[in-house]
Structure formats: structure tokens, C-alpha cells
């Protein structure tokens, strides 16, 4: 209903008549008078003056306390000592970069993913309306919380179909990626997804929307998400682990990574290798007194907010760094000459694609923004190259060469 009410307002309507059950939803749209009628008979009686017209005033859902303020005490709990992972989360939150975490079972991939929404800034009223509208179309409107104020976090199991992920149906409804619009879409066990399903994500991740074509009609749903994906390094999960031996053959590892197409991996800016923490590290975390002061310096929403403010001020269209074009990077990147020399060397050594090469620069720009730097130093490019996870993906590269 909120989508219909908003469309009516956009087309110049000043009032809308809806059933009483839909009034709270329609009343979220500003500058639109809402009247209610249970049926056409009652509407006719109202127009004849035989019964009163019930008018509902615009009544936006009250803005709750800032999510960051409510959850700050929980931010960082359980990931003490994982500073590299915390840095990756801050980069994803600040620059809108997609993130892939690769590591053995129990290293904290899912727990880390759930921290990302806590670093994102509160929703604006416009964003809240858009997200609420998507959930309304999907049939998930909650009258107890008419206007959604929390950034979505949606997860999908590897058995998820393409229609469930992207949307579909005789009357098109949004899928999980659209329900995560403005927030985080988490795909656990990424390499277990059918490759054909994962390849469907390439266009939405690039364009920020989903286009569903049925007969002669095309429906477009918003899908501007930050993708967070997690996967084991191999079928048994222990390749590269320092304490447990991998049981997979090289051929099995190659087939495992071949499930992930190169074009999809090229769209994931941050590729992070995770290790299991030792029992000593776990005990230290358990015995430490948790407080925001003991958490990683990267897990500060204020730091992410400042970096995003720098991007809005500097970047064309106020876009995040993930969307900077080649021309934008040339004009606004402000890279040190030595840093670009290092960048060229990394491209040659790792045989990066054009897309991956530019992503490295975008991540480096975000690293500098998080550090409050106008110029991107050489150290930021070196740091960004460390988020490519190429050491762990060597088997995948070998498999790609043999195809």
C-alpha cells in the first residue's frame, strides 16, 4: 500500500481512500490526506453525508534512538584481536565495498558479518520510506513498526533459488537482495551456491537494482546492498590452517573455486583471509573486561561517518568510493606517484583484471578517507593489495588457467 500511496502523491493526488487496515501504511506518505472506507457501500454513504468521513492525518513512525548509540556496547564483542577483519568491516561500511571472507569453520565469519550494519550510519527519512515500501510490496509490512528505521541484514542459504534471491513470481515481488536494499546481504558458504544463481547477482551488484522481465513488462526493484560473503577455503574447510591438515586434493580445491566465476569475484572489492584464533587468544578475550575502549580503533561509527562525509563532499554525485569511475579516480583520487608505481607492479605480479585493478585503487582511496587523508599515500595502496587474498586463491587461479 505504501508504494501505491507514494505513486498517487507523485502523480499529483491530494487524497486517497483506503480500507481501514491499510490506513497506517498509507499515512506514512507526507502531503497526502488519507480517508478510510471499509467497502464501496460505506464510501457511497460517506459521499452522501449519511455517515462521517474518517480522515487519517500523516503520522510518521517516530525516529528511534540512533542504532549506533543503542548497540555501541555490543560493537566489537567477540572479535577482539581480529584487527584486520575489523579494518575490512570499516572499509566496507565507509566505501560501500563488497566483502568476501575466506576461512576455516569457526573462525567467526558469520559473527563478523553481523557487525557490519552496526557501523553503517542511521537511515534518512527518504531511505526509511524506500526500504519500508520494498517490504510492503513483499507483504512484510509490520503495523507495529510502520516505518523501518534499522538497516536491513538479510542472509541467504546456499539452497536459495534465483527467484528467491532476485525476486519474481506472476505478480513480481522483491527477493532477498531487494529486501536488503540500504543494508547488508550475507551469503554464507558462497562456494556451495549453484554457479548459475551466483552469476545472476552480477548485474544487481553493478547497477544497484534488479530488473525482472515478464512477458512484455519489466519491473525494477532497488537493490543497492553491501554484499558480505563467506566461504571455506576448500571442501573440507581446512586448507591453509596452521593446526589441522587439509584432506582435499589439489583437483578438489580447484573444482571448489571454479564454482565462483571470475566476473563475480571481480565485483568483490575486499577478499579477506581469516585464521582461527588460538585457545590462548580465546581465553584472553573471555577474561578481558569488554568495553568500547578495548575494541579495535576501526570499529567506531563516528570514524566511518567522517569518512563517508569526506566522500560526499569530494566525489561527483556524492557517491561512495565503490562507484568511482576511471575518470573519477583520475580527477579525485589524489594518488602519490610512488603509490601508482606500486599499483602497476601489483597488477603485473598478480595478473589482475582491469576491474580488479581499479577496485584496488578505490579501496586505497577509502583507506585514506578512514585515516582522514586528502592524498592517498603509497602505504594505502600496499594495504589495499593485502585485501586481495591472492595467496589463498592460488589454487583457483591455477584452475582457471587450465580451463
PDB file of N, CA and C in Angstrom, residues 56-140:
ATOM      1  N   UNK A  56      -7.485  10.340   8.187  1.00  0.00           N
ATOM      2  CA  UNK A  56      -6.266   9.979   8.904  1.00  0.00           C
ATOM      3  C   UNK A  56      -5.168  10.980   8.554  1.00  0.00           C
ATOM      4  N   UNK A  57      -4.598  11.608   9.560  1.00  0.00           N
ATOM      5  CA  UNK A  57      -3.513  12.563   9.330  1.00  0.00           C
ATOM      6  C   UNK A  57      -2.188  11.827   9.113  1.00  0.00           C
ATOM      7  N   UNK A  58      -1.296  12.513   8.428  1.00  0.00           N
ATOM      8  CA  UNK A  58       0.051  11.970   8.232  1.00  0.00           C
ATOM      9  C   UNK A  58       0.674  11.702   9.593  1.00  0.00           C
ATOM     10  N   UNK A  59       1.114  10.481   9.787  1.00  0.00           N
ATOM     11  CA  UNK A  59       1.600  10.068  11.103  1.00  0.00           C
ATOM     12  C   UNK A  59       2.854   9.208  10.950  1.00  0.00           C
ATOM     13  N   UNK A  60       3.997   9.846  10.690  1.00  0.00           N
ATOM     14  CA  UNK A  60       5.219   9.058  10.510  1.00  0.00           C
ATOM     15  C   UNK A  60       5.618   8.335  11.783  1.00  0.00           C
ATOM     16  N   UNK A  61       6.209   7.182  11.577  1.00  0.00           N
ATOM     17  CA  UNK A  61       6.695   6.422  12.729  1.00  0.00           C
ATOM     18  C   UNK A  61       7.774   7.219  13.435  1.00  0.00           C
ATOM     19  N   UNK A  62       7.738   7.324  14.767  1.00  0.00           N
ATOM     20  CA  UNK A  62       8.756   8.107  15.473  1.00  0.00           C
ATOM     21  C   UNK A  62      10.158   7.531  15.269  1.00  0.00           C
ATOM     22  N   UNK A  63      11.112   8.444  15.130  1.00  0.00           N
ATOM     23  CA  UNK A  63      12.505   8.019  14.954  1.00  0.00           C
ATOM     24  C   UNK A  63      13.031   7.468  16.284  1.00  0.00           C
ATOM     25  N   UNK A  64      13.517   6.209  16.262  1.00  0.00           N
ATOM     26  CA  UNK A  64      14.052   5.650  17.496  1.00  0.00           C
ATOM     27  C   UNK A  64      15.415   6.223  17.808  1.00  0.00           C
ATOM     28  N   UNK A  65      15.961   5.805  18.936  1.00  0.00           N
ATOM     29  CA  UNK A  65      17.320   6.217  19.270  1.00  0.00           C
ATOM     30  C   UNK A  65      18.267   5.734  18.187  1.00  0.00           C
ATOM     31  N   UNK A  66      19.348   6.490  17.988  1.00  0.00           N
ATOM     32  CA  UNK A  66      20.318   6.135  16.966  1.00  0.00           C
ATOM     33  C   UNK A  66      20.783   4.699  17.160  1.00  0.00           C
ATOM     34  N   UNK A  67      20.694   3.859  16.108  1.00  0.00           N
ATOM     35  CA  UNK A  67      21.096   2.461  16.277  1.00  0.00           C
ATOM     36  C   UNK A  67      22.514   2.311  16.798  1.00  0.00           C
ATOM     37  N   UNK A  68      23.424   3.184  16.318  1.00  0.00           N
ATOM     38  CA  UNK A  68      24.816   3.070  16.761  1.00  0.00           C
ATOM     39  C   UNK A  68      24.934   3.296  18.259  1.00  0.00           C
ATOM     40  N   UNK A  69      24.124   4.244  18.771  1.00  0.00           N
ATOM     41  CA  UNK A  69      24.200   4.530  20.200  1.00  0.00           C
ATOM     42  C   UNK A  69      23.636   3.372  21.023  1.00  0.00           C
ATOM     43  N   UNK A  70      22.598   2.710  20.512  1.00  0.00           N
ATOM     44  CA  UNK A  70      21.968   1.622  21.247  1.00  0.00           C
ATOM     45  C   UNK A  70      22.824   0.360  21.241  1.00  0.00           C
ATOM     46  N   UNK A  71      23.622   0.195  20.188  1.00  0.00           N
ATOM     47  CA  UNK A  71      24.354  -1.066  20.026  1.00  0.00           C
ATOM     48  C   UNK A  71      25.852  -0.906  20.220  1.00  0.00           C
ATOM     49  N   UNK A  72      26.305   0.275  20.603  1.00  0.00           N
ATOM     50  CA  UNK A  72      27.738   0.513  20.717  1.00  0.00           C
ATOM     51  C   UNK A  72      28.393  -0.448  21.706  1.00  0.00           C
ATOM     52  N   UNK A  73      27.663  -0.796  22.770  1.00  0.00           N
ATOM     53  CA  UNK A  73      28.238  -1.699  23.762  1.00  0.00           C
ATOM     54  C   UNK A  73      28.479  -3.096  23.185  1.00  0.00           C
ATOM     55  N   UNK A  74      27.729  -3.457  22.145  1.00  0.00           N
ATOM     56  CA  UNK A  74      27.874  -4.781  21.533  1.00  0.00           C
ATOM     57  C   UNK A  74      28.857  -4.771  20.368  1.00  0.00           C
ATOM     58  N   UNK A  75      29.171  -3.592  19.853  1.00  0.00           N
ATOM     59  CA  UNK A  75      30.048  -3.496  18.695  1.00  0.00           C
ATOM     60  C   UNK A  75      31.461  -3.925  19.070  1.00  0.00           C
ATOM     61  N   UNK A  76      31.943  -4.959  18.422  1.00  0.00           N
ATOM     62  CA  UNK A  76      33.294  -5.439  18.673  1.00  0.00           C
ATOM     63  C   UNK A  76      33.363  -6.630  19.599  1.00  0.00           C
ATOM     64  N   UNK A  77      32.254  -6.939  20.300  1.00  0.00           N
ATOM     65  CA  UNK A  77      32.277  -8.084  21.207  1.00  0.00           C
ATOM     66  C   UNK A  77      32.437  -9.380  20.416  1.00  0.00           C
ATOM     67  N   UNK A  78      33.361 -10.203  20.843  1.00  0.00           N
ATOM     68  CA  UNK A  78      33.581 -11.477  20.186  1.00  0.00           C
ATOM     69  C   UNK A  78      34.583 -11.442  19.061  1.00  0.00           C
ATOM     70  N   UNK A  79      35.081 -10.263  18.687  1.00  0.00           N
ATOM     71  CA  UNK A  79      36.082 -10.199  17.616  1.00  0.00           C
ATOM     72  C   UNK A  79      37.340  -9.463  18.092  1.00  0.00           C
ATOM     73  N   UNK A  80      37.537  -9.471  19.393  1.00  0.00           N
ATOM     74  CA  UNK A  80      38.749  -8.863  19.926  1.00  0.00           C
ATOM     75  C   UNK A  80      39.973  -9.567  19.339  1.00  0.00           C
ATOM     76  N   UNK A  81      40.968  -8.790  19.020  1.00  0.00           N
ATOM     77  CA  UNK A  81      42.191  -9.341  18.451  1.00  0.00           C
ATOM     78  C   UNK A  81      42.129  -9.585  16.957  1.00  0.00           C
ATOM     79  N   UNK A  82      40.991  -9.300  16.320  1.00  0.00           N
ATOM     80  CA  UNK A  82      40.847  -9.509  14.869  1.00  0.00           C
ATOM     81  C   UNK A  82      40.874  -8.150  14.174  1.00  0.00           C
ATOM     82  N   UNK A  83      41.987  -7.447  14.324  1.00  0.00           N
ATOM     83  CA  UNK A  83      42.069  -6.066  13.857  1.00  0.00           C
ATOM     84  C   UNK A  83      41.970  -5.968  12.341  1.00  0.00           C
ATOM     85  N   UNK A  84      42.547  -6.937  11.643  1.00  0.00           N
ATOM     86  CA  UNK A  84      42.485  -6.908  10.180  1.00  0.00           C
ATOM     87  C   UNK A  84      41.050  -7.057   9.705  1.00  0.00           C
ATOM     88  N   UNK A  85      40.311  -7.934  10.348  1.00  0.00           N
ATOM     89  CA  UNK A  85      38.909  -8.120   9.999  1.00  0.00           C
ATOM     90  C   UNK A  85      38.103  -6.865  10.334  1.00  0.00           C
ATOM     91  N   UNK A  86      38.410  -6.248  11.463  1.00  0.00           N
ATOM     92  CA  UNK A  86      37.725  -5.009  11.840  1.00  0.00           C
ATOM     93  C   UNK A  86      37.999  -3.908  10.824  1.00  0.00           C
ATOM     94  N   UNK A  87      39.229  -3.857  10.328  1.00  0.00           N
ATOM     95  CA  UNK A  87      39.588  -2.871   9.301  1.00  0.00           C
ATOM     96  C   UNK A  87      38.767  -3.111   8.041  1.00  0.00           C
ATOM     97  N   UNK A  88      38.626  -4.375   7.636  1.00  0.00           N
ATOM     98  CA  UNK A  88      37.846  -4.699   6.447  1.00  0.00           C
ATOM     99  C   UNK A  88      36.385  -4.286   6.619  1.00  0.00           C
ATOM    100  N   UNK A  89      35.815  -4.504   7.803  1.00  0.00           N
ATOM    101  CA  UNK A  89      34.436  -4.099   8.057  1.00  0.00           C
ATOM    102  C   UNK A  89      34.289  -2.585   7.948  1.00  0.00           C
ATOM    103  N   UNK A  90      35.239  -1.848   8.480  1.00  0.00           N
ATOM    104  CA  UNK A  90      35.184  -0.390   8.410  1.00  0.00           C
ATOM    105  C   UNK A  90      35.279   0.090   6.962  1.00  0.00           C
ATOM    106  N   UNK A  91      36.111  -0.559   6.160  1.00  0.00           N
ATOM    107  CA  UNK A  91      36.237  -0.191   4.747  1.00  0.00           C
ATOM    108  C   UNK A  91      34.933  -0.471   4.002  1.00  0.00           C
ATOM    109  N   UNK A  92      34.324  -1.627   4.286  1.00  0.00           N
ATOM    110  CA  UNK A  92      33.059  -1.967   3.641  1.00  0.00           C
ATOM    111  C   UNK A  92      31.972  -0.967   4.024  1.00  0.00           C
ATOM    112  N   UNK A  93      31.926  -0.578   5.288  1.00  0.00           N
ATOM    113  CA  UNK A  93      30.905   0.356   5.761  1.00  0.00           C
ATOM    114  C   UNK A  93      31.123   1.754   5.202  1.00  0.00           C
ATOM    115  N   UNK A  94      32.371   2.183   5.130  1.00  0.00           N
ATOM    116  CA  UNK A  94      32.665   3.545   4.684  1.00  0.00           C
ATOM    117  C   UNK A  94      32.551   3.686   3.171  1.00  0.00           C
ATOM    118  N   UNK A  95      33.162   2.761   2.434  1.00  0.00           N
ATOM    119  CA  UNK A  95      33.226   2.901   0.980  1.00  0.00           C
ATOM    120  C   UNK A  95      32.187   2.119   0.214  1.00  0.00           C
ATOM    121  N   UNK A  96      31.340   1.349   0.917  1.00  0.00           N
ATOM    122  CA  UNK A  96      30.336   0.549   0.233  1.00  0.00           C
ATOM    123  C   UNK A  96      30.916  -0.662  -0.475  1.00  0.00           C
ATOM    124  N   UNK A  97      32.116  -1.087  -0.082  1.00  0.00           N
ATOM    125  CA  UNK A  97      32.791  -2.183  -0.777  1.00  0.00           C
ATOM    126  C   UNK A  97      32.212  -3.537  -0.383  1.00  0.00           C
ATOM    127  N   UNK A  98      32.072  -4.415  -1.375  1.00  0.00           N
ATOM    128  CA  UNK A  98      31.645  -5.784  -1.104  1.00  0.00           C
ATOM    129  C   UNK A  98      32.805  -6.548  -0.474  1.00  0.00           C
ATOM    130  N   UNK A  99      32.459  -7.521   0.381  1.00  0.00           N
ATOM    131  CA  UNK A  99      33.473  -8.209   1.189  1.00  0.00           C
ATOM    132  C   UNK A  99      33.299  -9.724   1.105  1.00  0.00           C
ATOM    133  N   UNK A 100      34.405 -10.416   0.856  1.00  0.00           N
ATOM    134  CA  UNK A 100      34.439 -11.871   0.896  1.00  0.00           C
ATOM    135  C   UNK A 100      35.402 -12.297   1.989  1.00  0.00           C
ATOM    136  N   UNK A 101      34.906 -13.124   2.910  1.00  0.00           N
ATOM    137  CA  UNK A 101      35.745 -13.655   3.986  1.00  0.00           C
ATOM    138  C   UNK A 101      35.951 -15.146   3.755  1.00  0.00           C
ATOM    139  N   UNK A 102      37.213 -15.555   3.722  1.00  0.00           N
ATOM    140  CA  UNK A 102      37.567 -16.949   3.474  1.00  0.00           C
ATOM    141  C   UNK A 102      38.320 -17.480   4.684  1.00  0.00           C
ATOM    142  N   UNK A 103      37.827 -18.567   5.245  1.00  0.00           N
ATOM    143  CA  UNK A 103      38.494 -19.112   6.411  1.00  0.00           C
ATOM    144  C   UNK A 103      37.872 -20.417   6.853  1.00  0.00           C
ATOM    145  N   UNK A 104      38.518 -21.124   7.757  1.00  0.00           N
ATOM    146  CA  UNK A 104      38.026 -22.424   8.218  1.00  0.00           C
ATOM    147  C   UNK A 104      36.771 -22.281   9.067  1.00  0.00           C
ATOM    148  N   UNK A 105      36.064 -23.385   9.311  1.00  0.00           N
ATOM    149  CA  UNK A 105      34.877 -23.329  10.173  1.00  0.00           C
ATOM    150  C   UNK A 105      35.230 -22.806  11.559  1.00  0.00           C
ATOM    151  N   UNK A 106      34.340 -21.976  12.095  1.00  0.00           N
ATOM    152  CA  UNK A 106      34.512 -21.492  13.460  1.00  0.00           C
ATOM    153  C   UNK A 106      35.457 -20.328  13.625  1.00  0.00           C
ATOM    154  N   UNK A 107      35.870 -19.689  12.526  1.00  0.00           N
ATOM    155  CA  UNK A 107      36.801 -18.559  12.656  1.00  0.00           C
ATOM    156  C   UNK A 107      36.077 -17.226  12.830  1.00  0.00           C
ATOM    157  N   UNK A 108      34.743 -17.228  12.809  1.00  0.00           N
ATOM    158  CA  UNK A 108      33.992 -16.007  13.111  1.00  0.00           C
ATOM    159  C   UNK A 108      33.440 -15.265  11.915  1.00  0.00           C
ATOM    160  N   UNK A 109      33.309 -15.912  10.766  1.00  0.00           N
ATOM    161  CA  UNK A 109      32.859 -15.221   9.561  1.00  0.00           C
ATOM    162  C   UNK A 109      31.445 -14.649   9.721  1.00  0.00           C
ATOM    163  N   UNK A 110      30.523 -15.480  10.207  1.00  0.00           N
ATOM    164  CA  UNK A 110      29.139 -15.025  10.360  1.00  0.00           C
ATOM    165  C   UNK A 110      29.037 -13.931  11.423  1.00  0.00           C
ATOM    166  N   UNK A 111      29.752 -14.089  12.510  1.00  0.00           N
ATOM    167  CA  UNK A 111      29.732 -13.098  13.584  1.00  0.00           C
ATOM    168  C   UNK A 111      30.246 -11.749  13.083  1.00  0.00           C
ATOM    169  N   UNK A 112      31.286 -11.777  12.278  1.00  0.00           N
ATOM    170  CA  UNK A 112      31.819 -10.544  11.713  1.00  0.00           C
ATOM    171  C   UNK A 112      30.798  -9.879  10.789  1.00  0.00           C
ATOM    172  N   UNK A 113      30.139 -10.675   9.969  1.00  0.00           N
ATOM    173  CA  UNK A 113      29.166 -10.120   9.028  1.00  0.00           C
ATOM    174  C   UNK A 113      28.063  -9.361   9.758  1.00  0.00           C
ATOM    175  N   UNK A 114      27.634  -9.862  10.904  1.00  0.00           N
ATOM    176  CA  UNK A 114      26.543  -9.221  11.644  1.00  0.00           C
ATOM    177  C   UNK A 114      26.982  -7.916  12.310  1.00  0.00           C
ATOM    178  N   UNK A 115      28.272  -7.660  12.346  1.00  0.00           N
ATOM    179  CA  UNK A 115      28.741  -6.380  12.884  1.00  0.00           C
ATOM    180  C   UNK A 115      28.617  -5.237  11.878  1.00  0.00           C
ATOM    181  N   UNK A 116      28.584  -5.562  10.594  1.00  0.00           N
ATOM    182  CA  UNK A 116      28.629  -4.500   9.587  1.00  0.00           C
ATOM    183  C   UNK A 116      27.464  -3.510   9.689  1.00  0.00           C
ATOM    184  N   UNK A 117      26.212  -3.950   9.842  1.00  0.00           N
ATOM    185  CA  UNK A 117      25.129  -2.958   9.952  1.00  0.00           C
ATOM    186  C   UNK A 117      25.310  -1.997  11.120  1.00  0.00           C
ATOM    187  N   UNK A 118      26.016  -2.423  12.177  1.00  0.00           N
ATOM    188  CA  UNK A 118      26.215  -1.551  13.335  1.00  0.00           C
ATOM    189  C   UNK A 118      27.145  -0.386  13.020  1.00  0.00           C
ATOM    190  N   UNK A 119      27.968  -0.554  11.984  1.00  0.00           N
ATOM    191  CA  UNK A 119      28.892   0.519  11.606  1.00  0.00           C
ATOM    192  C   UNK A 119      28.271   1.504  10.623  1.00  0.00           C
ATOM    193  N   UNK A 120      27.183   1.117   9.996  1.00  0.00           N
ATOM    194  CA  UNK A 120      26.559   1.978   8.997  1.00  0.00           C
ATOM    195  C   UNK A 120      25.791   3.113   9.668  1.00  0.00           C
ATOM    196  N   UNK A 121      25.712   4.267   9.021  1.00  0.00           N
ATOM    197  CA  UNK A 121      25.002   5.407   9.622  1.00  0.00           C
ATOM    198  C   UNK A 121      23.505   5.166   9.666  1.00  0.00           C
ATOM    199  N   UNK A 122      22.783   5.877  10.542  1.00  0.00           N
ATOM    200  CA  UNK A 122      21.319   5.729  10.612  1.00  0.00           C
ATOM    201  C   UNK A 122      20.668   6.071   9.274  1.00  0.00           C
ATOM    202  N   UNK A 123      19.519   5.497   9.033  1.00  0.00           N
ATOM    203  CA  UNK A 123      18.785   5.774   7.803  1.00  0.00           C
ATOM    204  C   UNK A 123      18.214   7.183   7.810  1.00  0.00           C
ATOM    205  N   UNK A 124      18.206   7.807   6.638  1.00  0.00           N
ATOM    206  CA  UNK A 124      17.484   9.062   6.481  1.00  0.00           C
ATOM    207  C   UNK A 124      15.994   8.739   6.326  1.00  0.00           C
ATOM    208  N   UNK A 125      15.151   9.760   6.418  1.00  0.00           N
ATOM    209  CA  UNK A 125      13.710   9.536   6.253  1.00  0.00           C
ATOM    210  C   UNK A 125      13.403   8.985   4.870  1.00  0.00           C
ATOM    211  N   UNK A 126      14.082   9.507   3.848  1.00  0.00           N
ATOM    212  CA  UNK A 126      13.873   9.027   2.486  1.00  0.00           C
ATOM    213  C   UNK A 126      14.269   7.557   2.351  1.00  0.00           C
ATOM    214  N   UNK A 127      15.390   7.182   2.944  1.00  0.00           N
ATOM    215  CA  UNK A 127      15.821   5.786   2.899  1.00  0.00           C
ATOM    216  C   UNK A 127      14.839   4.885   3.634  1.00  0.00           C
ATOM    217  N   UNK A 128      14.354   5.350   4.783  1.00  0.00           N
ATOM    218  CA  UNK A 128      13.387   4.563   5.543  1.00  0.00           C
ATOM    219  C   UNK A 128      12.122   4.306   4.738  1.00  0.00           C
ATOM    220  N   UNK A 129      11.645   5.335   4.038  1.00  0.00           N
ATOM    221  CA  UNK A 129      10.441   5.179   3.224  1.00  0.00           C
ATOM    222  C   UNK A 129      10.670   4.181   2.093  1.00  0.00           C
ATOM    223  N   UNK A 130      11.835   4.267   1.453  1.00  0.00           N
ATOM    224  CA  UNK A 130      12.139   3.348   0.348  1.00  0.00           C
ATOM    225  C   UNK A 130      12.189   1.905   0.840  1.00  0.00           C
ATOM    226  N   UNK A 131      12.881   1.688   1.946  1.00  0.00           N
ATOM    227  CA  UNK A 131      13.013   0.334   2.488  1.00  0.00           C
ATOM    228  C   UNK A 131      11.661  -0.202   2.952  1.00  0.00           C
ATOM    229  N   UNK A 132      10.866   0.651   3.601  1.00  0.00           N
ATOM    230  CA  UNK A 132       9.535   0.235   4.043  1.00  0.00           C
ATOM    231  C   UNK A 132       8.655  -0.103   2.847  1.00  0.00           C
ATOM    232  N   UNK A 133       8.779   0.685   1.787  1.00  0.00           N
ATOM    233  CA  UNK A 133       7.987   0.437   0.576  1.00  0.00           C
ATOM    234  C   UNK A 133       8.318  -0.931  -0.026  1.00  0.00           C
ATOM    235  N   UNK A 134       9.603  -1.283  -0.063  1.00  0.00           N
ATOM    236  CA  UNK A 134      10.015  -2.587  -0.601  1.00  0.00           C
ATOM    237  C   UNK A 134       9.421  -3.714   0.231  1.00  0.00           C
ATOM    238  N   UNK A 135       9.502  -3.588   1.560  1.00  0.00           N
ATOM    239  CA  UNK A 135       8.953  -4.622   2.437  1.00  0.00           C
ATOM    240  C   UNK A 135       7.436  -4.707   2.315  1.00  0.00           C
ATOM    241  N   UNK A 136       6.791  -3.582   2.058  1.00  0.00           N
ATOM    242  CA  UNK A 136       5.346  -3.578   1.878  1.00  0.00           C
ATOM    243  C   UNK A 136       4.960  -4.359   0.622  1.00  0.00           C
ATOM    244  N   UNK A 137       5.674  -4.125  -0.471  1.00  0.00           N
ATOM    245  CA  UNK A 137       5.405  -4.846  -1.724  1.00  0.00           C
ATOM    246  C   UNK A 137       5.622  -6.335  -1.541  1.00  0.00           C
ATOM    247  N   UNK A 138       6.588  -6.693  -0.695  1.00  0.00           N
ATOM    248  CA  UNK A 138       6.877  -8.113  -0.438  1.00  0.00           C
ATOM    249  C   UNK A 138       5.900  -8.737   0.549  1.00  0.00           C
ATOM    250  N   UNK A 139       4.962  -7.942   1.070  1.00  0.00           N
ATOM    251  CA  UNK A 139       3.995  -8.465   2.023  1.00  0.00           C
ATOM    252  C   UNK A 139       4.543  -8.580   3.427  1.00  0.00           C
ATOM    253  N   UNK A 140       5.581  -7.800   3.758  1.00  0.00           N
ATOM    254  CA  UNK A 140       6.211  -7.885   5.068  1.00  0.00           C
ATOM    255  C   UNK A 140       5.996  -6.618   5.901  1.00  0.00           C
TER     256      UNK A 140
END
